[in-house]
PDB file of C-alpha atoms in Angstrom:
ATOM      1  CA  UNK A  36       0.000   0.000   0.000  1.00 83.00           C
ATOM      2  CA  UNK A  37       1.180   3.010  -1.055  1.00 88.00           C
ATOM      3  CA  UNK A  38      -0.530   6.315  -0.067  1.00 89.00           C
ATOM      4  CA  UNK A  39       0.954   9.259  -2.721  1.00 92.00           C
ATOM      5  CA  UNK A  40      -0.231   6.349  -5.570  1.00 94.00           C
ATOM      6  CA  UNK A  41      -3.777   6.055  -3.939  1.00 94.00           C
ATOM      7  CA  UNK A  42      -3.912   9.641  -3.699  1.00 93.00           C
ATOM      8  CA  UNK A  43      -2.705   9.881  -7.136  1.00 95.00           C
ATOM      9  CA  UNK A  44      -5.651   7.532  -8.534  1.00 96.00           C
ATOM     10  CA  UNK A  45      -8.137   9.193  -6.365  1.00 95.00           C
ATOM     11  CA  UNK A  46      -7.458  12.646  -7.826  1.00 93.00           C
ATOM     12  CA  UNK A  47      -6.987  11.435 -11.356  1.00 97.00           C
ATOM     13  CA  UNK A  48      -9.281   9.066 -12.097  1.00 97.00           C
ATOM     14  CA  UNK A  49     -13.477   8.519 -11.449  1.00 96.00           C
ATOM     15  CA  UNK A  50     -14.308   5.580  -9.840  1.00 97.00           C
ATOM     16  CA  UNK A  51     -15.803   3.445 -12.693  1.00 98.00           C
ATOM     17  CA  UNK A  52     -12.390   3.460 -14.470  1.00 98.00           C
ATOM     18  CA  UNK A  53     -10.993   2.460 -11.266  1.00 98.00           C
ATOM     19  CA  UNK A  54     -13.341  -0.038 -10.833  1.00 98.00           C
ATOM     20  CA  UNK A  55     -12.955  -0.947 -14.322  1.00 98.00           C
ATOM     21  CA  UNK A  56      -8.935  -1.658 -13.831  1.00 98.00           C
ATOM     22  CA  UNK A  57      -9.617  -4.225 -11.361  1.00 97.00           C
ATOM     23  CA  UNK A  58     -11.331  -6.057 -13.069  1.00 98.00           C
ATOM     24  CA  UNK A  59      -8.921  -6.385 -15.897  1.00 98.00           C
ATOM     25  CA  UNK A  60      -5.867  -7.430 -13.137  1.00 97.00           C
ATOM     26  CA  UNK A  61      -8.456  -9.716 -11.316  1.00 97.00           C
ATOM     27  CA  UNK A  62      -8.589 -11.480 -15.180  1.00 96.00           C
ATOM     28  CA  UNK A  63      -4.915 -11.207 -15.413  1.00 96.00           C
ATOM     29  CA  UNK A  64      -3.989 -12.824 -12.624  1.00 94.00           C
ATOM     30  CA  UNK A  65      -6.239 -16.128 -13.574  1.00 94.00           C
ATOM     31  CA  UNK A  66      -3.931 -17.048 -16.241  1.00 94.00           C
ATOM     32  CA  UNK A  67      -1.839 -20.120 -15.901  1.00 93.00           C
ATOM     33  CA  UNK A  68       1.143 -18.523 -17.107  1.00 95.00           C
ATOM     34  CA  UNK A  69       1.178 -15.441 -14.491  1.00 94.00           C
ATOM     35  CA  UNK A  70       4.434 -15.574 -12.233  1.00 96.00           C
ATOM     36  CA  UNK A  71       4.708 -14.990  -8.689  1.00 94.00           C
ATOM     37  CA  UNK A  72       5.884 -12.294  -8.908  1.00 96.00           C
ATOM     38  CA  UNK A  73       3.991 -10.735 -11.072  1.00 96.00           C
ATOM     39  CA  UNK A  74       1.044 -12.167  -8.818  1.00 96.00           C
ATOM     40  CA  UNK A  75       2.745 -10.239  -5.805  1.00 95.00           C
ATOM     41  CA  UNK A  76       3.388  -6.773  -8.314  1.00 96.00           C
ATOM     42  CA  UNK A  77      -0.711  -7.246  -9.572  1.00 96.00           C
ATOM     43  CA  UNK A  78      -1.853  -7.161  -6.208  1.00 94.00           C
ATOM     44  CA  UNK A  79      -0.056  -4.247  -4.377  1.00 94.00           C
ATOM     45  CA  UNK A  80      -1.566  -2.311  -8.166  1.00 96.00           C
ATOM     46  CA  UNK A  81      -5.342  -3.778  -6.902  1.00 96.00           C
ATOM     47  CA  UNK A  82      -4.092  -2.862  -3.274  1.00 92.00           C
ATOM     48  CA  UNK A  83      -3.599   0.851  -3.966  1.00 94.00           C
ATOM     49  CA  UNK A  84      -6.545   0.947  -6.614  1.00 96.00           C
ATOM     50  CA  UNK A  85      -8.980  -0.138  -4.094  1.00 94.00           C
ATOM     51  CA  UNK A  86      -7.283   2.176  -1.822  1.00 93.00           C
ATOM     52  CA  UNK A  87      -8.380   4.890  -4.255  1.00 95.00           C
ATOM     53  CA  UNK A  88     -12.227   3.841  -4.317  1.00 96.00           C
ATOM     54  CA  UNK A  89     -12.444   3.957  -0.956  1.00 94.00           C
ATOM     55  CA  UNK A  90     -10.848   7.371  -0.629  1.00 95.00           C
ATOM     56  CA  UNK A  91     -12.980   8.980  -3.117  1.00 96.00           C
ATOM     57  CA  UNK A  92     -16.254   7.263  -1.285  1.00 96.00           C
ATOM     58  CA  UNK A  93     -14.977   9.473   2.014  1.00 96.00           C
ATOM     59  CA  UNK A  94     -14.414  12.619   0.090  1.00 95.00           C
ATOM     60  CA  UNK A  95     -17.512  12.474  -1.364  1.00 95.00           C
ATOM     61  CA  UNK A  96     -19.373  11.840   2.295  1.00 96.00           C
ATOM     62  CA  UNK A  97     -17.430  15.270   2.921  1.00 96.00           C
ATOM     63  CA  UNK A  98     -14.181  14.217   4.780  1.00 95.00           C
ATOM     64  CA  UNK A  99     -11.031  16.167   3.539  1.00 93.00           C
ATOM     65  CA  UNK A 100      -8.536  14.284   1.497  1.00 90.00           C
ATOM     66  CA  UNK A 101      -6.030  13.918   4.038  1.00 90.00           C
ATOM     67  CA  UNK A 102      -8.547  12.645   6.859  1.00 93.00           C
ATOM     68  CA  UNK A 103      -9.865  10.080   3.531  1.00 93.00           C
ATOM     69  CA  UNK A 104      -6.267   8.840   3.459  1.00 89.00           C
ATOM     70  CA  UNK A 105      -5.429   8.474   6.986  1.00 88.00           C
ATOM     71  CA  UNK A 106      -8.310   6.912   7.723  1.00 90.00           C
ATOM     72  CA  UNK A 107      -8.079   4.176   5.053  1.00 87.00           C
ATOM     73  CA  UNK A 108      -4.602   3.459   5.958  1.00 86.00           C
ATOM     74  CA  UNK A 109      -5.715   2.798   9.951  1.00 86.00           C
ATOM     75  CA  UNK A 110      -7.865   0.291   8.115  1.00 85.00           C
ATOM     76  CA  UNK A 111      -5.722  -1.658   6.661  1.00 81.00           C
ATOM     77  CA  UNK A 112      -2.722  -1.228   9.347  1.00 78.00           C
ATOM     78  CA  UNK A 113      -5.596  -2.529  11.770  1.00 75.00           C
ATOM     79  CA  UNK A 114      -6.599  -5.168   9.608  1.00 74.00           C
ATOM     80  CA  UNK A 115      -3.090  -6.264   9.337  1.00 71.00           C
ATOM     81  CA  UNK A 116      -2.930  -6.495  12.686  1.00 60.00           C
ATOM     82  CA  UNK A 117      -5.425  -9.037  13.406  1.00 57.00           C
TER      83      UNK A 117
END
């Protein structure tokens, strides 16, 4: 998880694109021939994507950008944890 590259989708891009990118990598990855490693790069991308969706949702409900971000990333820090 990155937080300048969710920030970067958030701002750049409207959710149905966003939405619309997963859903190409989520088909990507099903392939036979994907790599590890390319598995591992595929789902940091989904990761921080998601992360973006989420963000926008927030900023939309009327919290500021930064609050959006630091919220999201408790989230998944505390989901981590558990």
């Amino acid at each position: 998880m990155k937080l300048p590259v969710i920030k970067h989708f958030q701002k750049n891009n409207d959710v149905q694109k966003l939405e619309h990118t997963i859903e190409v990598l989520e088909s990507f990855t099903e392939h036979r021939s994907v790599k590890d490693e390319e598995m591992d790069v595929v789902g940091e991308l989904i990761t921080n994507i998601a992360g973006a969706i989420e963000m926008d949702k927030m900023v939309k409900d009327g919290m500021s950008e930064k609050d959006a971000a630091n919220t999201f990333a408790q989230r998944v820090l505390g989901s981590i944890d558990k």
